[in-house]
Short mmCIF file of C-alpha atoms and ligand atoms in Angstrom, two decimals:
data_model
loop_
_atom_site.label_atom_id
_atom_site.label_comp_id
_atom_site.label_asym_id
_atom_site.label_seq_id
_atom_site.Cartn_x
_atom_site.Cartn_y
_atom_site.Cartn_z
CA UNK A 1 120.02 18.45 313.84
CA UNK A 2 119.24 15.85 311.30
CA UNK A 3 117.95 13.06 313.66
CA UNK A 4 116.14 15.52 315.91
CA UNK A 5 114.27 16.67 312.62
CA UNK A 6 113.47 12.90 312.31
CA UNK A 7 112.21 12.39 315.16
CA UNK A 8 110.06 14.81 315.61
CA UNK A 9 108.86 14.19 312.26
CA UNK A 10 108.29 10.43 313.66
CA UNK A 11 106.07 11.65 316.50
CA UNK A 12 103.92 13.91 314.36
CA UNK A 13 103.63 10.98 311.74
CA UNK A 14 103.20 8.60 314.81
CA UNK A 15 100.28 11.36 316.39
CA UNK A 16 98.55 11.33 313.20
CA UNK A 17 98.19 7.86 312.85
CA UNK A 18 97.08 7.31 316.25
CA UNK A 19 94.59 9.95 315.76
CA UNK A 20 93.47 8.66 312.38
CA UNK A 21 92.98 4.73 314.38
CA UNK A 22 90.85 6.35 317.30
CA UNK A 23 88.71 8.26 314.72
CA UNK A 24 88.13 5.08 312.47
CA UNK A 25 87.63 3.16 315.50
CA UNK A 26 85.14 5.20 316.77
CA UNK A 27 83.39 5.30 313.43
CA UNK A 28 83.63 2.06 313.08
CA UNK A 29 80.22 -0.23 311.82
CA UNK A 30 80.30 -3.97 311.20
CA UNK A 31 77.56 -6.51 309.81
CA UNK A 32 78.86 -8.86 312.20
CA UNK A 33 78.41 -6.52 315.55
CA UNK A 34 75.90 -8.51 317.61
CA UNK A 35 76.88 -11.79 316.15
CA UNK A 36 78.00 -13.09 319.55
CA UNK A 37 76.17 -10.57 322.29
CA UNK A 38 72.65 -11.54 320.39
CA UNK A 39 72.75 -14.15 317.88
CA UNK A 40 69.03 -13.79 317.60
CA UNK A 41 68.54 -10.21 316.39
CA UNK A 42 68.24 -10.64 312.94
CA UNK A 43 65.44 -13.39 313.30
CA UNK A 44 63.84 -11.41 316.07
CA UNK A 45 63.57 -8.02 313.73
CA UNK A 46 62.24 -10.22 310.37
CA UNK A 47 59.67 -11.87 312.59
CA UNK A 48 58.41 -8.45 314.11
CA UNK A 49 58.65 -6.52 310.50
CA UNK A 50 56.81 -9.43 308.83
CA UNK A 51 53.94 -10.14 311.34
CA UNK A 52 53.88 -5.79 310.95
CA UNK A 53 53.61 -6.13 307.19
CA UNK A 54 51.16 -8.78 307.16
CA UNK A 55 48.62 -6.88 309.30
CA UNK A 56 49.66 -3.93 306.80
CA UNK A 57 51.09 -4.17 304.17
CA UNK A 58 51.65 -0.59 303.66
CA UNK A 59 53.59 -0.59 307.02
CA UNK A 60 56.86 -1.81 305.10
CA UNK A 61 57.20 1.51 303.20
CA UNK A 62 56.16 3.40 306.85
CA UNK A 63 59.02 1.70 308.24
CA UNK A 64 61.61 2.50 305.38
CA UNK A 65 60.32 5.87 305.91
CA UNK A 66 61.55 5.97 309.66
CA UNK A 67 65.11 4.92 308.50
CA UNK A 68 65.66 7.85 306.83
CA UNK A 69 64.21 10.65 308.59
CA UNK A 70 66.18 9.35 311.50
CA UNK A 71 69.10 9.54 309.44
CA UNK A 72 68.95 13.09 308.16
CA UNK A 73 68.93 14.12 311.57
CA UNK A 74 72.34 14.28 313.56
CA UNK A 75 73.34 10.79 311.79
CA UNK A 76 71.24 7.48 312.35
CA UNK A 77 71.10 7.55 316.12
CA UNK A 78 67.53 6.95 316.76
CA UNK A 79 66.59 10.53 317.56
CA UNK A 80 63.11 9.92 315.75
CA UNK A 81 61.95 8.07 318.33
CA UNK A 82 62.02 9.84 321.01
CA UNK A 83 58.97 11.50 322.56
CA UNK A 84 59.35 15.05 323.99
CA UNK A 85 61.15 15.95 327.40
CA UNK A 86 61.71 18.75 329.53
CA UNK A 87 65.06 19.12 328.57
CA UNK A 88 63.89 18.95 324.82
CA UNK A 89 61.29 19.16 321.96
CA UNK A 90 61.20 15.71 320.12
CA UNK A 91 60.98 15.17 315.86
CA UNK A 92 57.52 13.87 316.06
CA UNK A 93 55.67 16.99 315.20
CA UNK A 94 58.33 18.53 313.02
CA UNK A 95 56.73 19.41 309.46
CA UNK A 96 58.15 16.62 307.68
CA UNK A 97 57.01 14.24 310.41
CA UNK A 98 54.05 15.22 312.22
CA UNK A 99 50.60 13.27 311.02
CA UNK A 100 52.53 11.45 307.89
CA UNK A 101 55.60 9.08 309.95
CA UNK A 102 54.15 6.27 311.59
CA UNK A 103 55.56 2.82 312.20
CA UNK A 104 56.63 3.86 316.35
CA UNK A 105 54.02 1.02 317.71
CA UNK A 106 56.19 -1.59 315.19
CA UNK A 107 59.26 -0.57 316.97
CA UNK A 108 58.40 -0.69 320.50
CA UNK A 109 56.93 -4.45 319.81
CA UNK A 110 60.27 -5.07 318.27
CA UNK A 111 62.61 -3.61 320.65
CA UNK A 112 60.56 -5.55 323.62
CA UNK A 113 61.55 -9.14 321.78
CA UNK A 114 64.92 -8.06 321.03
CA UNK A 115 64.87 -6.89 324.65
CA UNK A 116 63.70 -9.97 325.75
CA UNK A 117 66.63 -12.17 323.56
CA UNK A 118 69.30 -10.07 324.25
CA UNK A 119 68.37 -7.09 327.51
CA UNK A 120 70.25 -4.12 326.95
CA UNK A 121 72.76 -4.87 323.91
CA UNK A 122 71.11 -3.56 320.83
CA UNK A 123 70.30 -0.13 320.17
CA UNK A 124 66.98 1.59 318.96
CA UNK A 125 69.30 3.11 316.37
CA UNK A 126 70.22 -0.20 314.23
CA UNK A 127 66.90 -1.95 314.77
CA UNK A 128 65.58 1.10 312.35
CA UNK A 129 68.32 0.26 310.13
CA UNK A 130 67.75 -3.95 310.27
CA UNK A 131 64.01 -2.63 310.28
CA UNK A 132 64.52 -0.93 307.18
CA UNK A 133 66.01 -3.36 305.28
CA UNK A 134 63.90 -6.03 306.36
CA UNK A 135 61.05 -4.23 304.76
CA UNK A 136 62.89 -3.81 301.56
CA UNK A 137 63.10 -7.46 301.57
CA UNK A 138 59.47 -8.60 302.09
CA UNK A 139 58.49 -6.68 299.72
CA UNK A 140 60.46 -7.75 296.92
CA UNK A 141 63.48 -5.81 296.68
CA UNK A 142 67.26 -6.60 297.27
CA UNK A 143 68.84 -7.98 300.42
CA UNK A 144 72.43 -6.73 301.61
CA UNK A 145 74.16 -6.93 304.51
CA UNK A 146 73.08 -4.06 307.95
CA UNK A 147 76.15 -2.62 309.38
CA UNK A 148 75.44 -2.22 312.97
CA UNK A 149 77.35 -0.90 316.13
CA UNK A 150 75.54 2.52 316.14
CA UNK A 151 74.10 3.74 319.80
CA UNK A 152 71.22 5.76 320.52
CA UNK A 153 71.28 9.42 321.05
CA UNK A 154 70.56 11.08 324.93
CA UNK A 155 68.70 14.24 322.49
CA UNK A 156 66.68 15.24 319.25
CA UNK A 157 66.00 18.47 317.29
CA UNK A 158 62.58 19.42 316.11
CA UNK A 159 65.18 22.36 313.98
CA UNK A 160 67.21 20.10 312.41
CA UNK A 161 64.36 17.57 311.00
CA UNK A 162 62.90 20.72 309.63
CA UNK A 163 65.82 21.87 308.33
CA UNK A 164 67.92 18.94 306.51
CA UNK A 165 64.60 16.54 305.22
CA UNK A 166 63.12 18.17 302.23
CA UNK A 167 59.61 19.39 301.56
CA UNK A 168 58.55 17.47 298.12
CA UNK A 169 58.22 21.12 296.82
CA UNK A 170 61.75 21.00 296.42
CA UNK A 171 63.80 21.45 293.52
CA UNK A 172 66.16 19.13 291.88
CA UNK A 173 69.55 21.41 293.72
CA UNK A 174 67.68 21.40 296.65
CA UNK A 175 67.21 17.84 296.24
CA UNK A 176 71.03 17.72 295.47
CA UNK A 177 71.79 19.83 298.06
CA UNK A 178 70.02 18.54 301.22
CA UNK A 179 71.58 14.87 300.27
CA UNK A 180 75.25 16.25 299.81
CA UNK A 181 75.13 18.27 303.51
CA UNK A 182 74.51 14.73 304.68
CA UNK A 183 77.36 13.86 302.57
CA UNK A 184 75.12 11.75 299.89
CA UNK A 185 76.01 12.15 296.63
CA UNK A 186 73.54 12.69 293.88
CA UNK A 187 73.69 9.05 292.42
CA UNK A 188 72.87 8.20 296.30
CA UNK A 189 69.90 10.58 296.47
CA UNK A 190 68.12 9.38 292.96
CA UNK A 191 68.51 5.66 294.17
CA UNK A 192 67.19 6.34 297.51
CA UNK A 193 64.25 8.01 295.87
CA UNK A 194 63.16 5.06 294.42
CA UNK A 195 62.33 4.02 297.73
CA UNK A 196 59.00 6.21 296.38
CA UNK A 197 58.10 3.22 294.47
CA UNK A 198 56.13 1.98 297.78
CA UNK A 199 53.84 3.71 300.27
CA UNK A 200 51.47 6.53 300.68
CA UNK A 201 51.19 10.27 300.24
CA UNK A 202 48.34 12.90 301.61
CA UNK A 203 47.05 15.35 299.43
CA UNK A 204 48.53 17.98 301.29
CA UNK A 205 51.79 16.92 299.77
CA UNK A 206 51.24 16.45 296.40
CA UNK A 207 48.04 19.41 296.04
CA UNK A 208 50.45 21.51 294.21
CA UNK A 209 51.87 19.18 291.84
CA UNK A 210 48.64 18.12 290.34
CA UNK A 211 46.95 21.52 290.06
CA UNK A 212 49.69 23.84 289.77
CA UNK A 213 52.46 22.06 287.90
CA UNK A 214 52.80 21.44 284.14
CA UNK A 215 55.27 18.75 284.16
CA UNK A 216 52.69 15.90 284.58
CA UNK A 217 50.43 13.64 282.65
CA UNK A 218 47.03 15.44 282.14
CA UNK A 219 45.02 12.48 282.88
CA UNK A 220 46.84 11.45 285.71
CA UNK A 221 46.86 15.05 287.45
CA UNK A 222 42.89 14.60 287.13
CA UNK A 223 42.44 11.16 288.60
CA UNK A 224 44.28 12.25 291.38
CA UNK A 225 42.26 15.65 291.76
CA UNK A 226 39.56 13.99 292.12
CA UNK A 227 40.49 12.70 295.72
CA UNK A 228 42.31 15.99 296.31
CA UNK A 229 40.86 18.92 296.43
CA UNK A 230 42.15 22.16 295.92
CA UNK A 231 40.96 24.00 298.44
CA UNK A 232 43.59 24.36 301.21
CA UNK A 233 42.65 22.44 303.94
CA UNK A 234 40.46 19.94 302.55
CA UNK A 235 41.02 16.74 302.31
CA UNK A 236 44.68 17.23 303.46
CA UNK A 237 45.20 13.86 304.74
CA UNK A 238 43.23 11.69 301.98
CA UNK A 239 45.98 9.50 300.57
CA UNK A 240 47.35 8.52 297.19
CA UNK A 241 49.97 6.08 296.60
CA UNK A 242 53.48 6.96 295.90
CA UNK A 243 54.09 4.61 292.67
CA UNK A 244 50.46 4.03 290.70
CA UNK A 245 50.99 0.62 289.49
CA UNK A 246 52.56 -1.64 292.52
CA UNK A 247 52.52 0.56 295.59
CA UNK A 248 53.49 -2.13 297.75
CA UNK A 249 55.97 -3.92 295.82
CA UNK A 250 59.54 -2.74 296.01
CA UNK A 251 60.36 -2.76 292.27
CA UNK A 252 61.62 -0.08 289.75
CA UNK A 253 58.23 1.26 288.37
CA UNK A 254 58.22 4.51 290.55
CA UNK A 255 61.01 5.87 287.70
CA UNK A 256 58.68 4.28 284.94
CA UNK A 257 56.58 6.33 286.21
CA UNK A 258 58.46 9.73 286.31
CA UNK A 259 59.24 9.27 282.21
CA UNK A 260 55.78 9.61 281.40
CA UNK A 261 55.06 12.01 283.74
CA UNK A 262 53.47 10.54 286.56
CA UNK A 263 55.61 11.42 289.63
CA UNK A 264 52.88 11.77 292.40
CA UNK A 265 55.32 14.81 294.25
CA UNK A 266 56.57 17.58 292.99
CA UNK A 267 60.07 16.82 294.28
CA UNK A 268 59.68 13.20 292.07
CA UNK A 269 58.98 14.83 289.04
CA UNK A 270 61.79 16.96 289.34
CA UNK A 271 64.47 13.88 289.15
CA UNK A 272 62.79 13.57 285.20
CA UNK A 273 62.69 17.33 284.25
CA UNK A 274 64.68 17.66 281.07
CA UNK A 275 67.40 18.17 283.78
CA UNK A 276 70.52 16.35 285.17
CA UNK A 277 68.60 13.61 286.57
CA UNK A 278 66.94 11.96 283.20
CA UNK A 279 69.79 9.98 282.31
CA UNK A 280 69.90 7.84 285.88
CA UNK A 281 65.97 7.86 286.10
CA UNK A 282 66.07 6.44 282.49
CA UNK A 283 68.84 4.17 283.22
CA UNK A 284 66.78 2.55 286.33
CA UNK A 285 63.60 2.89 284.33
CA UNK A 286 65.51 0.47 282.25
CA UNK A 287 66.98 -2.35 284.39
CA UNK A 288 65.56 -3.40 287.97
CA UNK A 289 69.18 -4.89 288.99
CA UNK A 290 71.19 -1.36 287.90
CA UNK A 291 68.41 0.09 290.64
CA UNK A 292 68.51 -2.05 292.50
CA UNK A 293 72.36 -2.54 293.15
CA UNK A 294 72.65 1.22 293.45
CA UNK A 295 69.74 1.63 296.01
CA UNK A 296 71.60 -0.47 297.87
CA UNK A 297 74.76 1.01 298.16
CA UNK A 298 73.02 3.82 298.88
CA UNK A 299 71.19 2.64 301.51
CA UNK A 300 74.44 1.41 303.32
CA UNK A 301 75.62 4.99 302.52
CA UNK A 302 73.06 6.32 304.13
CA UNK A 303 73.20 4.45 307.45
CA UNK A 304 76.97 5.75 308.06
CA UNK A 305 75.68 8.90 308.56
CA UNK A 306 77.68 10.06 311.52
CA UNK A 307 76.73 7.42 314.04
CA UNK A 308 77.61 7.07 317.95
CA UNK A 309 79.77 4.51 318.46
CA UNK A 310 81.80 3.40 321.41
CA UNK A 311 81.15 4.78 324.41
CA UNK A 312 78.89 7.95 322.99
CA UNK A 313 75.67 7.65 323.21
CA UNK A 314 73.68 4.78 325.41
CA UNK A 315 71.40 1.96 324.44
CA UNK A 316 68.05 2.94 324.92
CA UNK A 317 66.17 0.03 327.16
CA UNK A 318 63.14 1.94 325.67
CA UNK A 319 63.14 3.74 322.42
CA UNK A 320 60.81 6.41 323.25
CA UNK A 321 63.05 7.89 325.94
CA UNK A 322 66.60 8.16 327.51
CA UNK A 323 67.45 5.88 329.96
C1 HEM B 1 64.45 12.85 297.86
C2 HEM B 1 63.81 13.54 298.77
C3 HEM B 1 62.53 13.07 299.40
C4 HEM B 1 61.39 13.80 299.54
C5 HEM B 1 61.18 15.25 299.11
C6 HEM B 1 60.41 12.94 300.15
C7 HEM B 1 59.12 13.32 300.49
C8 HEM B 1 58.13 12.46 300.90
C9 HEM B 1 56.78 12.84 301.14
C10 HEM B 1 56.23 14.26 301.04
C11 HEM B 1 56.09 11.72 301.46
C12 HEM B 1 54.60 11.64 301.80
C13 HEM B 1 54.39 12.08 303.23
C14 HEM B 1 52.94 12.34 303.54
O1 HEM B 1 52.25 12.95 302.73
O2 HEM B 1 52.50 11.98 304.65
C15 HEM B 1 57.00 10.63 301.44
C16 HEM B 1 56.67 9.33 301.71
C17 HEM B 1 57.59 8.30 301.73
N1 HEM B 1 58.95 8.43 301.62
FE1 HEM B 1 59.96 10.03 300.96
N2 HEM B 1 60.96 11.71 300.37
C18 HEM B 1 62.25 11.74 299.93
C19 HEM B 1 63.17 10.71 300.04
C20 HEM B 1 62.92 9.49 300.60
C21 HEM B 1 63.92 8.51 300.94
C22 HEM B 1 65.43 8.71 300.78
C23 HEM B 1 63.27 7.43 301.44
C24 HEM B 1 63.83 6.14 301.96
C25 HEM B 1 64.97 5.62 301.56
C26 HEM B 1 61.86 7.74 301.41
C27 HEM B 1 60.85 6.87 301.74
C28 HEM B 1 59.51 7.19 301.72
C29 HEM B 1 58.45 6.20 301.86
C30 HEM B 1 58.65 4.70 301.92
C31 HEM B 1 57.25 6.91 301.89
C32 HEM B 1 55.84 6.32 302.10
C33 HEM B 1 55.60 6.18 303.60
C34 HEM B 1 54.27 5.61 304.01
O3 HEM B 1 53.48 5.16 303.18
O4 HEM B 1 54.00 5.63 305.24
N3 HEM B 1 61.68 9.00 300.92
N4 HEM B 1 58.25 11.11 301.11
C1 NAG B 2 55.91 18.11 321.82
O1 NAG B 2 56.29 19.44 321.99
C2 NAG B 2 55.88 20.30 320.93
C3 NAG B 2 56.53 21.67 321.14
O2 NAG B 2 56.37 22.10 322.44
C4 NAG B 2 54.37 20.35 320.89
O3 NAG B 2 53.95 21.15 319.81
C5 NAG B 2 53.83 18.94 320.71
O4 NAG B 2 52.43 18.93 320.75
C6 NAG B 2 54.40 17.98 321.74
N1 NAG B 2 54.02 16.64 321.36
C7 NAG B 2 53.49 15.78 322.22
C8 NAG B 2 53.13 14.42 321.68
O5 NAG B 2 53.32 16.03 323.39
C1 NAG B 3 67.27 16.91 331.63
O1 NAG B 3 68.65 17.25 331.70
C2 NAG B 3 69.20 17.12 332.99
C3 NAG B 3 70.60 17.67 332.97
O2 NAG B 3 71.32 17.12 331.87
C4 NAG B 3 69.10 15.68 333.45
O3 NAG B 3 69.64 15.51 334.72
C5 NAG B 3 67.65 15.23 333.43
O4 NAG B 3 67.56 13.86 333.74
C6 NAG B 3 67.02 15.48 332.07
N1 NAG B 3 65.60 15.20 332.12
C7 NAG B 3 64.98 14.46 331.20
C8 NAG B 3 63.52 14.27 331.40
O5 NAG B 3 65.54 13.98 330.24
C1 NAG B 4 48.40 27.57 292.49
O1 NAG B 4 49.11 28.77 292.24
C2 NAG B 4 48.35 29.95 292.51
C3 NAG B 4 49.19 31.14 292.05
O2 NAG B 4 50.47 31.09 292.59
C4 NAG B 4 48.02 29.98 294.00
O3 NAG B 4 47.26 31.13 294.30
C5 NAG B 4 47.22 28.74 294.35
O4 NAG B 4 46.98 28.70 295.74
C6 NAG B 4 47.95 27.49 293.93
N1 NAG B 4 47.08 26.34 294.13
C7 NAG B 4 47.50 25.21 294.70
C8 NAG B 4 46.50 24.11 294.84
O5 NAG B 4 48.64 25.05 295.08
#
């Protein structure tokens, strides 16, 4: 009685365990991933991202960009990249996306080198992620160490990029809320805004903030009218950038900017409301390396989002489309 109670208590515990090892295995990324099947990759990407950045500088914050709506979209598999099927709509022309995420062109050039160095090994998946914090890099913000091992996805949903990235009309719990269904936390979704401290907006998404909204400087609101107008469908696309005083250098003035009241989106504003959010914005406002540090642990965060690993998923030869 007593040793058949054991045992059976040994193969649940035994079960579990083995469970728990296939699931960590499976979820399993590692910096060091391609480090013998392409030795090359990392100084393949930085060569691709910087010749990109040098034609453009404004391409580094395009880039970041891609990182993250791939992420917030059934994990960082890639799915962004693909261009519409038969079998299935693509993300391209979901709201968030469609005439405002650019950066595909960089990709393809890179994925044909790293093609070239290493032919079917790396996926489209962590050359966004390398990609991404490459760009970081060049432009004067911290370096940390890519985990890598993720595959590319065989799908995408047009649904779920509408659904889980969020509109800069949102509210601070919105904000809160679309970053914890990806499980981010918010001290991982103020960081990653920061990444708002380079790149571009079009009027379309900030027309709102500076006609409609009180929370903002009054001189600032009126600069940027005048290259937005309010009329509805003029001038939609005309751009502004992100972070006023360095909008291509990665550095912490986008939340010096939110304390006096010069948040370009609606849904940057909110992180310095009177709210929840003032004490971290003011905290970053305060010291680069606090920001810094915490953008990137959040970035790594980020980039666990429920990947494909092992045998799920495929390596894209071409990013675009399944093989
Ligand atoms: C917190 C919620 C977020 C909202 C509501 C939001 C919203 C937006 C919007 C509306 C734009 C301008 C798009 C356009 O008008 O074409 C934009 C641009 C940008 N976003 Fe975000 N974003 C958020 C978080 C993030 C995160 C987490 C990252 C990366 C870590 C990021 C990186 C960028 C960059 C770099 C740009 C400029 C892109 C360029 O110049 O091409 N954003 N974002
Ligand atoms: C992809 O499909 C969607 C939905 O059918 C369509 O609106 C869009 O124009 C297509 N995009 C391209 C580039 O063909
Ligand atoms: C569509 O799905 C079917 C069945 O899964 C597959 O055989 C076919 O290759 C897919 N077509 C495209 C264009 O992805
Ligand atoms: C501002 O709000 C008013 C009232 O809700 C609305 O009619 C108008 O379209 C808004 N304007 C802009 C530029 O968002």
């Amino acid at each position: 009685m007593a040793s058949s109670s054991f045992s059976s208590m040994a193969v649940i515990v035994s079960m579990a365990l083995l469970l728990l090892l296939v699931k960590s295995s499976s979820a399993q990324l590692s910096t060091n991933f391609y480090s013998s099947s392409c030795p090359k990759l990392f100084s393949t990407v930085k060569s691709g991202v910087q010749s990109a950045i040098s034609a453009e500088k404004r391409m580094g914050a395009s880039l970041l960009r891609l990182f993250f709506h791939d992420c917030f979209v059934d994990g960082c598999d890639g799915s962004i990249l693909l261009d519409n099927t038969s079998n299935f709509t693509g993300e391209k022309d979901a709201l968030p996306n469609k005439n405002s995420v650019r950066g595909f062109d960089v990709i393809d050039k890179i994925k044909k080198q790293v093609e070239k160095a290493c032919p079917g090994v790396v996926s489209c998946a962590d050359i966004l992620a390398i990609v991404a914090r490459d760009s970081v890099v060049i432009l004067g913000g911290p370096n940390w160490n890519v985990k890598l091992g993720r595959r590319d996805s065989t799908t995408a949903s047009e649904s779920a990029a509408n659904n889980n990235i969020p509109p800069p009309s949102s509210s601070l719990s919105n904000l809160i809320s679309k970053f914890s269904a990806q499980g981010l936390s918010t001290k991982d979704m103020i960081a990653l805004s920061g990444a708002h401290t380079i790149g571009k907006a079009r009027c379309i998404s900030f027309r709102a903030h500076i006609y409609n909204d009180s929370d903002i400087d009054n001189s600032f609101a009126k600069t940027r009218r005048a290259n937005c107008p309010s009329k509805s469908g003029s001038g939609d696309n005309n751009l502004a950038p992100l972070d006023f005083e360095t909008d291509t250098e990665f550095d912490n003035y986008y939340y010096k900017n939110l304390i006096i009241k010069k948040g370009l989106l609606h849904s940057d504003q909110e992180l310095y409301n009177g709210g929840s959010a003032d004490s971290q914005v003011k905290s970053y406002a305060n010291s680069e390396s606090t920001f810094f540090s915490d953008f990137t642990a959040a970035m790594i965060n980020m980039g666990d989002i429920t990947p494909l690993t092992g045998s799920n998923g495929e390596i894209r030869k071409n990013c675009r489309k399944i093989n």
